[in-house]
mmCIF file of C-alpha atoms and ligand atoms in Angstrom:
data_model
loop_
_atom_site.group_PDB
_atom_site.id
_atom_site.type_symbol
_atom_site.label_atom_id
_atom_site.label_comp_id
_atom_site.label_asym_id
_atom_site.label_seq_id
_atom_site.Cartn_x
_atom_site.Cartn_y
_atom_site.Cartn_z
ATOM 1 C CA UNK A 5 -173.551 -115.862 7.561
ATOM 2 C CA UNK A 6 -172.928 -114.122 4.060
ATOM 3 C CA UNK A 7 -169.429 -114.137 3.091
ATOM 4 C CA UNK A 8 -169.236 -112.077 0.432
ATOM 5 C CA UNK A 9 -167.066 -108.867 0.137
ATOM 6 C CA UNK A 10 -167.261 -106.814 -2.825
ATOM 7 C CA UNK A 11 -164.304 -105.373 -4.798
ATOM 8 C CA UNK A 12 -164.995 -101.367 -4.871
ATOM 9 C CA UNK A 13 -162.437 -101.134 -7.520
ATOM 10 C CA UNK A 14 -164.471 -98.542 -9.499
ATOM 11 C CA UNK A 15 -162.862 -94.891 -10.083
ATOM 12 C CA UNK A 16 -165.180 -92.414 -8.349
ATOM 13 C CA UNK A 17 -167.717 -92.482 -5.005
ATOM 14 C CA UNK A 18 -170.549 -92.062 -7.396
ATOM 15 C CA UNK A 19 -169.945 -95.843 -9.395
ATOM 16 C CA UNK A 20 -169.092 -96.873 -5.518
ATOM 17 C CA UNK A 21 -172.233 -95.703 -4.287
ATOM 18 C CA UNK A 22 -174.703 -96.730 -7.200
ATOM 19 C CA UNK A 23 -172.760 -100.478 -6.869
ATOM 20 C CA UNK A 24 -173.821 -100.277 -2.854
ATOM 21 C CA UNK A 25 -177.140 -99.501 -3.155
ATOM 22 C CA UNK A 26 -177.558 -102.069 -5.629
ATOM 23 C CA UNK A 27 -176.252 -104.992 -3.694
ATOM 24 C CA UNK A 28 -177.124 -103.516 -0.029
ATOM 25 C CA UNK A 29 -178.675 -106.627 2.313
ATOM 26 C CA UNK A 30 -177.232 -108.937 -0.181
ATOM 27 C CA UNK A 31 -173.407 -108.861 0.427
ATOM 28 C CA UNK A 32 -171.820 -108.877 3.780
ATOM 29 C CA UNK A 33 -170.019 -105.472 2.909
ATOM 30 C CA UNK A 34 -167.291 -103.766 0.665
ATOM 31 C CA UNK A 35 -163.739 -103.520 -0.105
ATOM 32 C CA UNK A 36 -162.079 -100.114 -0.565
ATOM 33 C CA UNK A 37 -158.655 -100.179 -2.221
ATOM 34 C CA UNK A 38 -155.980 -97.830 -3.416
ATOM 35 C CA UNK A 39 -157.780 -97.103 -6.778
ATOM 36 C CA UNK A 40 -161.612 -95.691 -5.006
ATOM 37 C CA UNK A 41 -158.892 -94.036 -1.571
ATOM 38 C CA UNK A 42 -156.361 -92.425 -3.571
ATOM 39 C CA UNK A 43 -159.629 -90.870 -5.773
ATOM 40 C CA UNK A 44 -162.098 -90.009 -3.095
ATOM 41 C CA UNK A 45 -160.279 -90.084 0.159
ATOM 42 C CA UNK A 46 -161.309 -91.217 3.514
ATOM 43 C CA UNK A 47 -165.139 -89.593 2.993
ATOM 44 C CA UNK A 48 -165.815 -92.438 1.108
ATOM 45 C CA UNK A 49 -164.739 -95.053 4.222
ATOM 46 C CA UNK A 50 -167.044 -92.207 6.411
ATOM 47 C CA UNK A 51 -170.066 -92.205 4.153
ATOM 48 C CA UNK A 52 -170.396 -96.320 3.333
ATOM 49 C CA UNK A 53 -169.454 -97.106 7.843
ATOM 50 C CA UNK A 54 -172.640 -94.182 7.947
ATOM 51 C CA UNK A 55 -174.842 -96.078 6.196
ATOM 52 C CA UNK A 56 -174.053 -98.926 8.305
ATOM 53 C CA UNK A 57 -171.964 -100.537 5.561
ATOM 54 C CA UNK A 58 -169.047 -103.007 6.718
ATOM 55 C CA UNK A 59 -165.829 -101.649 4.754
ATOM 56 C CA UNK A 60 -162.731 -103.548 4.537
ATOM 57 C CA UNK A 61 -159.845 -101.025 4.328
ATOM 58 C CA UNK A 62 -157.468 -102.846 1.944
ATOM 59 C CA UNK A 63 -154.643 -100.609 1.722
ATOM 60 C CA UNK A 64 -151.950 -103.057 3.085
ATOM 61 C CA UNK A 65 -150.204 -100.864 5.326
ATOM 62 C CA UNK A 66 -146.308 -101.778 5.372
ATOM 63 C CA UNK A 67 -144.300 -99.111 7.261
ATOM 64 C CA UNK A 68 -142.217 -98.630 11.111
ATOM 65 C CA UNK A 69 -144.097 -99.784 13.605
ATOM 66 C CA UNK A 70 -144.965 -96.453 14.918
ATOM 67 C CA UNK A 71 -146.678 -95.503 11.478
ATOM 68 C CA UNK A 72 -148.738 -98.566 10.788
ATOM 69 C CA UNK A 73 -149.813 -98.431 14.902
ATOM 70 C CA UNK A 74 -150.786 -94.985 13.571
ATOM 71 C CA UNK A 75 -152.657 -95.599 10.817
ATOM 72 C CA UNK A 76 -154.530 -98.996 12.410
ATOM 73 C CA UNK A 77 -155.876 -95.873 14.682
ATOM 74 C CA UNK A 78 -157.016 -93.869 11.744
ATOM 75 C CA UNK A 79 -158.948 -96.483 10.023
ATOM 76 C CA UNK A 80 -160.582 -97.106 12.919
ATOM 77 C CA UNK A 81 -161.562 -93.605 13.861
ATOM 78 C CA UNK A 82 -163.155 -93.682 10.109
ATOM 79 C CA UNK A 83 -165.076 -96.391 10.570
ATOM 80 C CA UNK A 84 -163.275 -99.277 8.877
ATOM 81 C CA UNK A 85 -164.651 -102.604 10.255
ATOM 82 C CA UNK A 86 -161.455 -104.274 8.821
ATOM 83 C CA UNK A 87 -158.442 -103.273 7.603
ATOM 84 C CA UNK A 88 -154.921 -105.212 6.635
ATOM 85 C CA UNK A 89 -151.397 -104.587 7.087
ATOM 86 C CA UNK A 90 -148.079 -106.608 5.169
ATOM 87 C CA UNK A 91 -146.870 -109.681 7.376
ATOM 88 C CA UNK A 92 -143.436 -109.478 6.001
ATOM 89 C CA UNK A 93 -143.293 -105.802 8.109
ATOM 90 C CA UNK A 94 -142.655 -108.068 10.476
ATOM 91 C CA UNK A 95 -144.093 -109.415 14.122
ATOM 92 C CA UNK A 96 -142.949 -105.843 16.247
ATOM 93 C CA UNK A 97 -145.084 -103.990 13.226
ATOM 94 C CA UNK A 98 -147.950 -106.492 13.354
ATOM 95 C CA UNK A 99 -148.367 -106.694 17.206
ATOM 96 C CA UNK A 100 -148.234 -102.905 17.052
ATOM 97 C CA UNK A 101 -151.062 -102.835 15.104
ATOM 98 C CA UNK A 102 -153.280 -105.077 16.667
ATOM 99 C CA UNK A 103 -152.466 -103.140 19.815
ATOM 100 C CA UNK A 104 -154.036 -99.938 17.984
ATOM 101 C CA UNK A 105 -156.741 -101.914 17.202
ATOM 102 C CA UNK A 106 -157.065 -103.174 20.989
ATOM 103 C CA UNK A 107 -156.608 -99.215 21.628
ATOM 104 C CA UNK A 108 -159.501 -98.130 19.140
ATOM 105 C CA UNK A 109 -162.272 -100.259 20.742
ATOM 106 C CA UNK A 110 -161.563 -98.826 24.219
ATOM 107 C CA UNK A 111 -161.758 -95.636 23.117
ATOM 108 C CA UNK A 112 -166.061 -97.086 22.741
ATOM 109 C CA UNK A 113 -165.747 -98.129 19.441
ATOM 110 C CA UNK A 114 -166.307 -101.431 17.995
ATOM 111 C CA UNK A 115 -162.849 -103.435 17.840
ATOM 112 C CA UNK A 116 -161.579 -103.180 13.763
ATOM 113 C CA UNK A 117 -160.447 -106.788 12.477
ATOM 114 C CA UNK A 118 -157.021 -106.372 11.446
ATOM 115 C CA UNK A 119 -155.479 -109.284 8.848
ATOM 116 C CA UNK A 120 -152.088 -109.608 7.063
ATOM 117 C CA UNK A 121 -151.481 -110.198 3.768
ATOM 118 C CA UNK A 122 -149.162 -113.290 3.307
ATOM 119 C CA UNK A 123 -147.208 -113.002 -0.666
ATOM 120 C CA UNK A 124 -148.967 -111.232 -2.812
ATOM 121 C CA UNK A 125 -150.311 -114.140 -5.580
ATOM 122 C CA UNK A 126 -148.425 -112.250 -7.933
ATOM 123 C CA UNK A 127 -145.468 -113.437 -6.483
ATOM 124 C CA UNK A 128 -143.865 -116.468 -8.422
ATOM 125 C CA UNK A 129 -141.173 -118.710 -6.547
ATOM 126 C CA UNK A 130 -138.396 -117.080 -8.786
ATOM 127 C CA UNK A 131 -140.065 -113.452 -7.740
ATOM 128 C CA UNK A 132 -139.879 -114.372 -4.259
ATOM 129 C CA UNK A 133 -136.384 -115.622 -4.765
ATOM 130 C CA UNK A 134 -135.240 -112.603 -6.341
ATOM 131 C CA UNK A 135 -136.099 -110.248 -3.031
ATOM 132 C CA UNK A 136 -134.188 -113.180 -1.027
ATOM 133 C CA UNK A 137 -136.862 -115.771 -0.211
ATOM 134 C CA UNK A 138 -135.590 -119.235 -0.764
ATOM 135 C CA UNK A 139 -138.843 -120.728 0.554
ATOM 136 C CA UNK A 140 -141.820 -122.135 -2.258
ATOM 137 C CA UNK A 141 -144.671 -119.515 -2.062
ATOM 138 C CA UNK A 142 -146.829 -121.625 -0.254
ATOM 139 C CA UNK A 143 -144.135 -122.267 2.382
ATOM 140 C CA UNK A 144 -143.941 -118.626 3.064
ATOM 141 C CA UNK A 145 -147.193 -117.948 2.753
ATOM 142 C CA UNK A 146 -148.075 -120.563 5.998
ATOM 143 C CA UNK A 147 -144.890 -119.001 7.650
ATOM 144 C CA UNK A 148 -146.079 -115.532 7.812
ATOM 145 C CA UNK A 149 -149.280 -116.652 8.441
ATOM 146 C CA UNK A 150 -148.206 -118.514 11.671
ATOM 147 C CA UNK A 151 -146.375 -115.427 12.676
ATOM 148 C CA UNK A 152 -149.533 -112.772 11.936
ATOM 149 C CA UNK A 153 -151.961 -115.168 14.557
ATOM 150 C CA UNK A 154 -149.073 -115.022 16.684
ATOM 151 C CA UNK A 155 -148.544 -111.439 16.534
ATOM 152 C CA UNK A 156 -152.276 -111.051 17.231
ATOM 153 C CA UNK A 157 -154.088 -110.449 13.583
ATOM 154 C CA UNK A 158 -156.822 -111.640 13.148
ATOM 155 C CA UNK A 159 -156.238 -113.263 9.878
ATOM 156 C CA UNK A 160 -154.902 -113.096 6.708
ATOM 157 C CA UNK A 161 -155.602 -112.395 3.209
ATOM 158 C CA UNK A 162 -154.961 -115.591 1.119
ATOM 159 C CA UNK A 163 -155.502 -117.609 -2.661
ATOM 160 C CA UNK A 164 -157.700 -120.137 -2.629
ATOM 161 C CA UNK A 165 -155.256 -122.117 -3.390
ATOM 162 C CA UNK A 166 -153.394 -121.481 0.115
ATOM 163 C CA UNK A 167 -157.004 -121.667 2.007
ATOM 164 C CA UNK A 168 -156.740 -124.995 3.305
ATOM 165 C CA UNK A 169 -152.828 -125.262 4.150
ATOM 166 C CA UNK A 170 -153.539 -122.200 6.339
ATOM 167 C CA UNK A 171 -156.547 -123.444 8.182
ATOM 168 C CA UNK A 172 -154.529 -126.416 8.874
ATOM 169 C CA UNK A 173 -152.007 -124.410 10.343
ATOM 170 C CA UNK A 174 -153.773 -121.890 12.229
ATOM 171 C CA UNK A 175 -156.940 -123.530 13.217
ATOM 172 C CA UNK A 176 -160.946 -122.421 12.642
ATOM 173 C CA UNK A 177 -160.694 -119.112 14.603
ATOM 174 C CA UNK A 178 -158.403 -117.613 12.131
ATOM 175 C CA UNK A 179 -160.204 -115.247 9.475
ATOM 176 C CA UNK A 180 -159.248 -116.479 5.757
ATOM 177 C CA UNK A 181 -160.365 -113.783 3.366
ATOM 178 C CA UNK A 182 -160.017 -115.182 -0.557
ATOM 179 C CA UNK A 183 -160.074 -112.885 -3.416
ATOM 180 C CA UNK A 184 -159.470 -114.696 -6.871
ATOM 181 C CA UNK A 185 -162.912 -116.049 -6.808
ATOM 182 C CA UNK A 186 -163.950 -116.982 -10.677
ATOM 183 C CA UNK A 187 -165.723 -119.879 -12.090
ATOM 184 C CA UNK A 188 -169.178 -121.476 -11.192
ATOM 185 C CA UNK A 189 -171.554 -118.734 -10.352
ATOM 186 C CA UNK A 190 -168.650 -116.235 -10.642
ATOM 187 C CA UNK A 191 -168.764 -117.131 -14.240
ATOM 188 C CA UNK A 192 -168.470 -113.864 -17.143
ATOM 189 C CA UNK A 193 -168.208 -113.960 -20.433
ATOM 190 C CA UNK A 194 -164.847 -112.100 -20.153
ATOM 191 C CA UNK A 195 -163.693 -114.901 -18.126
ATOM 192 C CA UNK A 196 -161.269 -114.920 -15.468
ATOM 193 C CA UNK A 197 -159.236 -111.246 -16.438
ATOM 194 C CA UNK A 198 -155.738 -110.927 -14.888
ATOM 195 C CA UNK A 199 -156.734 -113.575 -11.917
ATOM 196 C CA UNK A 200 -154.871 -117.099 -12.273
ATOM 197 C CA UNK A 201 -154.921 -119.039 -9.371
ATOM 198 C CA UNK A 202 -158.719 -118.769 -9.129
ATOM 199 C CA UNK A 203 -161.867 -120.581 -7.183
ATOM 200 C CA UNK A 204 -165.240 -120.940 -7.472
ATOM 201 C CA UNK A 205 -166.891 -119.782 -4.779
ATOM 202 C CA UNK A 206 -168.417 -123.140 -3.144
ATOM 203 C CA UNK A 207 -165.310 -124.703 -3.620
ATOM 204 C CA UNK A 208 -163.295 -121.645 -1.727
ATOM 205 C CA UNK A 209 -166.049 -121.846 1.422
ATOM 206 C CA UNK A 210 -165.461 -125.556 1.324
ATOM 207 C CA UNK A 211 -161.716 -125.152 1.313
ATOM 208 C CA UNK A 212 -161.931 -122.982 4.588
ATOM 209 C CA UNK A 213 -162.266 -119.217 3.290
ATOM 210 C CA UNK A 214 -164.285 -116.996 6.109
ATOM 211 C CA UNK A 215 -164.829 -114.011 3.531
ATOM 212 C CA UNK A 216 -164.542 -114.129 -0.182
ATOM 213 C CA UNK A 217 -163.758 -111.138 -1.937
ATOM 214 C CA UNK A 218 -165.566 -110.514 -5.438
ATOM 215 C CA UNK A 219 -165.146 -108.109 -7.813
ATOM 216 C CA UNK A 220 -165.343 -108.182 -11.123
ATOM 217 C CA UNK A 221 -168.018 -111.381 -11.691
ATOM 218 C CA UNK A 222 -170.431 -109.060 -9.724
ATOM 219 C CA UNK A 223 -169.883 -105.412 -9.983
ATOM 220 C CA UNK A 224 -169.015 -105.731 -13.979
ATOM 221 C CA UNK A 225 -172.425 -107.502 -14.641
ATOM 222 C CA UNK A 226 -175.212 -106.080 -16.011
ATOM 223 C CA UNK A 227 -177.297 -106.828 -12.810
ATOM 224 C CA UNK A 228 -174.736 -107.041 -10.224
ATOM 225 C CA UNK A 229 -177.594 -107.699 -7.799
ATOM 226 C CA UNK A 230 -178.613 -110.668 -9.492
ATOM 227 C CA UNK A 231 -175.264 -111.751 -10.023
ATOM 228 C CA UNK A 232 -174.387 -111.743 -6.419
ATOM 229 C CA UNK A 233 -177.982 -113.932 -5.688
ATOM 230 C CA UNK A 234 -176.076 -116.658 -7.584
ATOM 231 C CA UNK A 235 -173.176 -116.668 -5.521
ATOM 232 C CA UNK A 236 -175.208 -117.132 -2.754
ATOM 233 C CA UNK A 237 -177.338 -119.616 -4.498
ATOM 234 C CA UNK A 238 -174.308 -121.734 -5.058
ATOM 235 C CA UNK A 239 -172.748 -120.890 -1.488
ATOM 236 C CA UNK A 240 -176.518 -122.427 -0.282
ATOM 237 C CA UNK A 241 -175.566 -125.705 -1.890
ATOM 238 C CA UNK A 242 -172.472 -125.771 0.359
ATOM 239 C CA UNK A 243 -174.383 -126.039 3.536
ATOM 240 C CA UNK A 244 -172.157 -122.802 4.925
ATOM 241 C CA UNK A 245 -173.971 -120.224 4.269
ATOM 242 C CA UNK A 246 -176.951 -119.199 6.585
ATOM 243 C CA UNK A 247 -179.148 -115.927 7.024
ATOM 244 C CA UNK A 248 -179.538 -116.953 10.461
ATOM 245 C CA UNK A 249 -176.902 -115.393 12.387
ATOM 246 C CA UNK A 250 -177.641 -118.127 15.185
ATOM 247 C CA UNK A 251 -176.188 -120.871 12.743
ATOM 248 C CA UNK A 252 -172.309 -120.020 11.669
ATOM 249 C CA UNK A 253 -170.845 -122.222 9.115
ATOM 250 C CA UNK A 254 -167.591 -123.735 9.948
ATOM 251 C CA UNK A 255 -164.764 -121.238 9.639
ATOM 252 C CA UNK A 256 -167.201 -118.375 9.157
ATOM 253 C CA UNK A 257 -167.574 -115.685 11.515
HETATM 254 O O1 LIG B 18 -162.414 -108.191 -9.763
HETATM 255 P P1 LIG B 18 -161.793 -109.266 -8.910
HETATM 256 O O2 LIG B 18 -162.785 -110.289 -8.407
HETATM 257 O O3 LIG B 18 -160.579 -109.887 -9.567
HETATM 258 O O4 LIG B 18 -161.283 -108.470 -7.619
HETATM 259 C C1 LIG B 18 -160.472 -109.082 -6.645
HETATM 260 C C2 LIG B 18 -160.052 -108.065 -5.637
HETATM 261 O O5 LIG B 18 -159.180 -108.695 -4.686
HETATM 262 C C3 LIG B 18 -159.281 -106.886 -6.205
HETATM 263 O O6 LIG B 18 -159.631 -105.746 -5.414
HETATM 264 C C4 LIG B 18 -157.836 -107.250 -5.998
HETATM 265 O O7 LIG B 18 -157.019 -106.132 -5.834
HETATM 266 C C5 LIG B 18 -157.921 -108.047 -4.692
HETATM 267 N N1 LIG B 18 -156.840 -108.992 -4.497
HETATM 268 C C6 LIG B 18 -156.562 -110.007 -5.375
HETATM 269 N N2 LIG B 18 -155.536 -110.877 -5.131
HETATM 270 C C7 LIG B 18 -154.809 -110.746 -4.017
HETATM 271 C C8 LIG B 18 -155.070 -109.731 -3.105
HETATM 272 C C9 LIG B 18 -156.118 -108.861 -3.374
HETATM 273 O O8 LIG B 18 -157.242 -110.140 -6.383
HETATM 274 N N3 LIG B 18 -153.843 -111.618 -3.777
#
């Protein structure tokens, strides 16, 4: 199946929307963070799940138990098809949450995935030590994910560095969804912007990923539709990437 997610990280629904219809059947769906939510507000999450757009929520919820549980149910009532929550708000917050998404598809909606996000990769070992982690960042970053499939997510949110460390760990049902993805057909001229630990995209599927998340590579080229046909070109030489839903690659779902 397509993997690809793309980045909405544009300022206002109208760049959102001309970006969808340009790369609709092309992508497997779209990532709304806090810069296109805190601009247009849930009608955005509405109008893309409307069109029969899959939208990953990626506004990392990290609060009580009570609130995230909360929230998880609001996503879902939007329309969300995936949304994410911080593992280090612990297991209680995390099994909370999947339980709201358990809760949202009885209520006859489809079942939201729900994934953690491990350390953020801007996290160095010395930043991690300074909030009182003593573990390297790819120790913790296996830790929480251990503790999110045990707490019921889904998956997790990962470098491509950390892809194949964590499908060690938690197996080929677990979701690995790998932004950072620059290089090879996810070439541009500007290169690979604030994004260090980076992969190119064939080399991410190969390392495990489910989903990869691109931004940038594709929705700041001149043809972003183009630019996502050589992602999948390259994905194609992997041997993981199928139109036919009948014939999942490993790890992919
Ligand atoms: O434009 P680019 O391909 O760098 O976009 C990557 C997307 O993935 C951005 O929305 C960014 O916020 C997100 N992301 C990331 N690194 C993480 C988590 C999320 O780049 N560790």
């Amino acid at each position: 199946m397509n993997p690809i997610l793309i980045a909405l990280d544009v300022p206002s629904a109208a760049a959102a929307l001309a970006l969808t219809d340009a790369l609709r059947g092309s992508v497997a769906g779209y990532k709304i963070g806090s810069q296109l939510f805190t601009a247009e507000g849930p009608s955005i999450v509405r109008t893309l799940a409307e069109r029969g757009d899959k939208v990953f929520l990626d506004l990392k919820f990290h609060d009580i138990s009570n609130t995230v549980a909360g929230a998880i149910e609001s996503a879902s009532h939007l329309g969300a098809w995936m949304m994410n929550v911080h593992a280090s708000g612990g297991q209680a917050m995390m099994s909370a949450a999947a339980e709201a998404a358990d809760r949202a598809a009885t209520a006859g909606r489809p079942r939201p995935l729900v994934i953690a996000v491990t350390v953020l990769t801007s996290m160095s070992a010395e930043a991690l030590a300074s909030v009182g982690v003593h573990r390297s960042p790819a120790e913790q970053v296996v830790h929480l994910a251990l503790m999110a499939k045990a707490s019921g997510m889904d998956g997790v949110v990962a470098s491509p560095q950390e892809t194949t460390a964590i499908r060690d760990a938690c197996g080929h049902d677990f979701l690995i969804v790998t932004p950072g993805i620059r290089g090879g057909s996810a070439e541009q001229t500007s290169g690979r912007q604030d994004q260090s630990r980076t992969m190119a995209p064939g080399d991410a599927m190969r390392a495990g990923a489910s989903y990869l998340v691109v931004g940038r590579p594709i929705t700041g080229a001149s043809d972003p539709r183009s630019a996502a046909q050589a992602v999948i070109e390259e994905l194609r030489g992997t041997g993981l990437f199928s139109t036919d839903p009948a014939k999942k690659g490993t790890g992919l779902s």
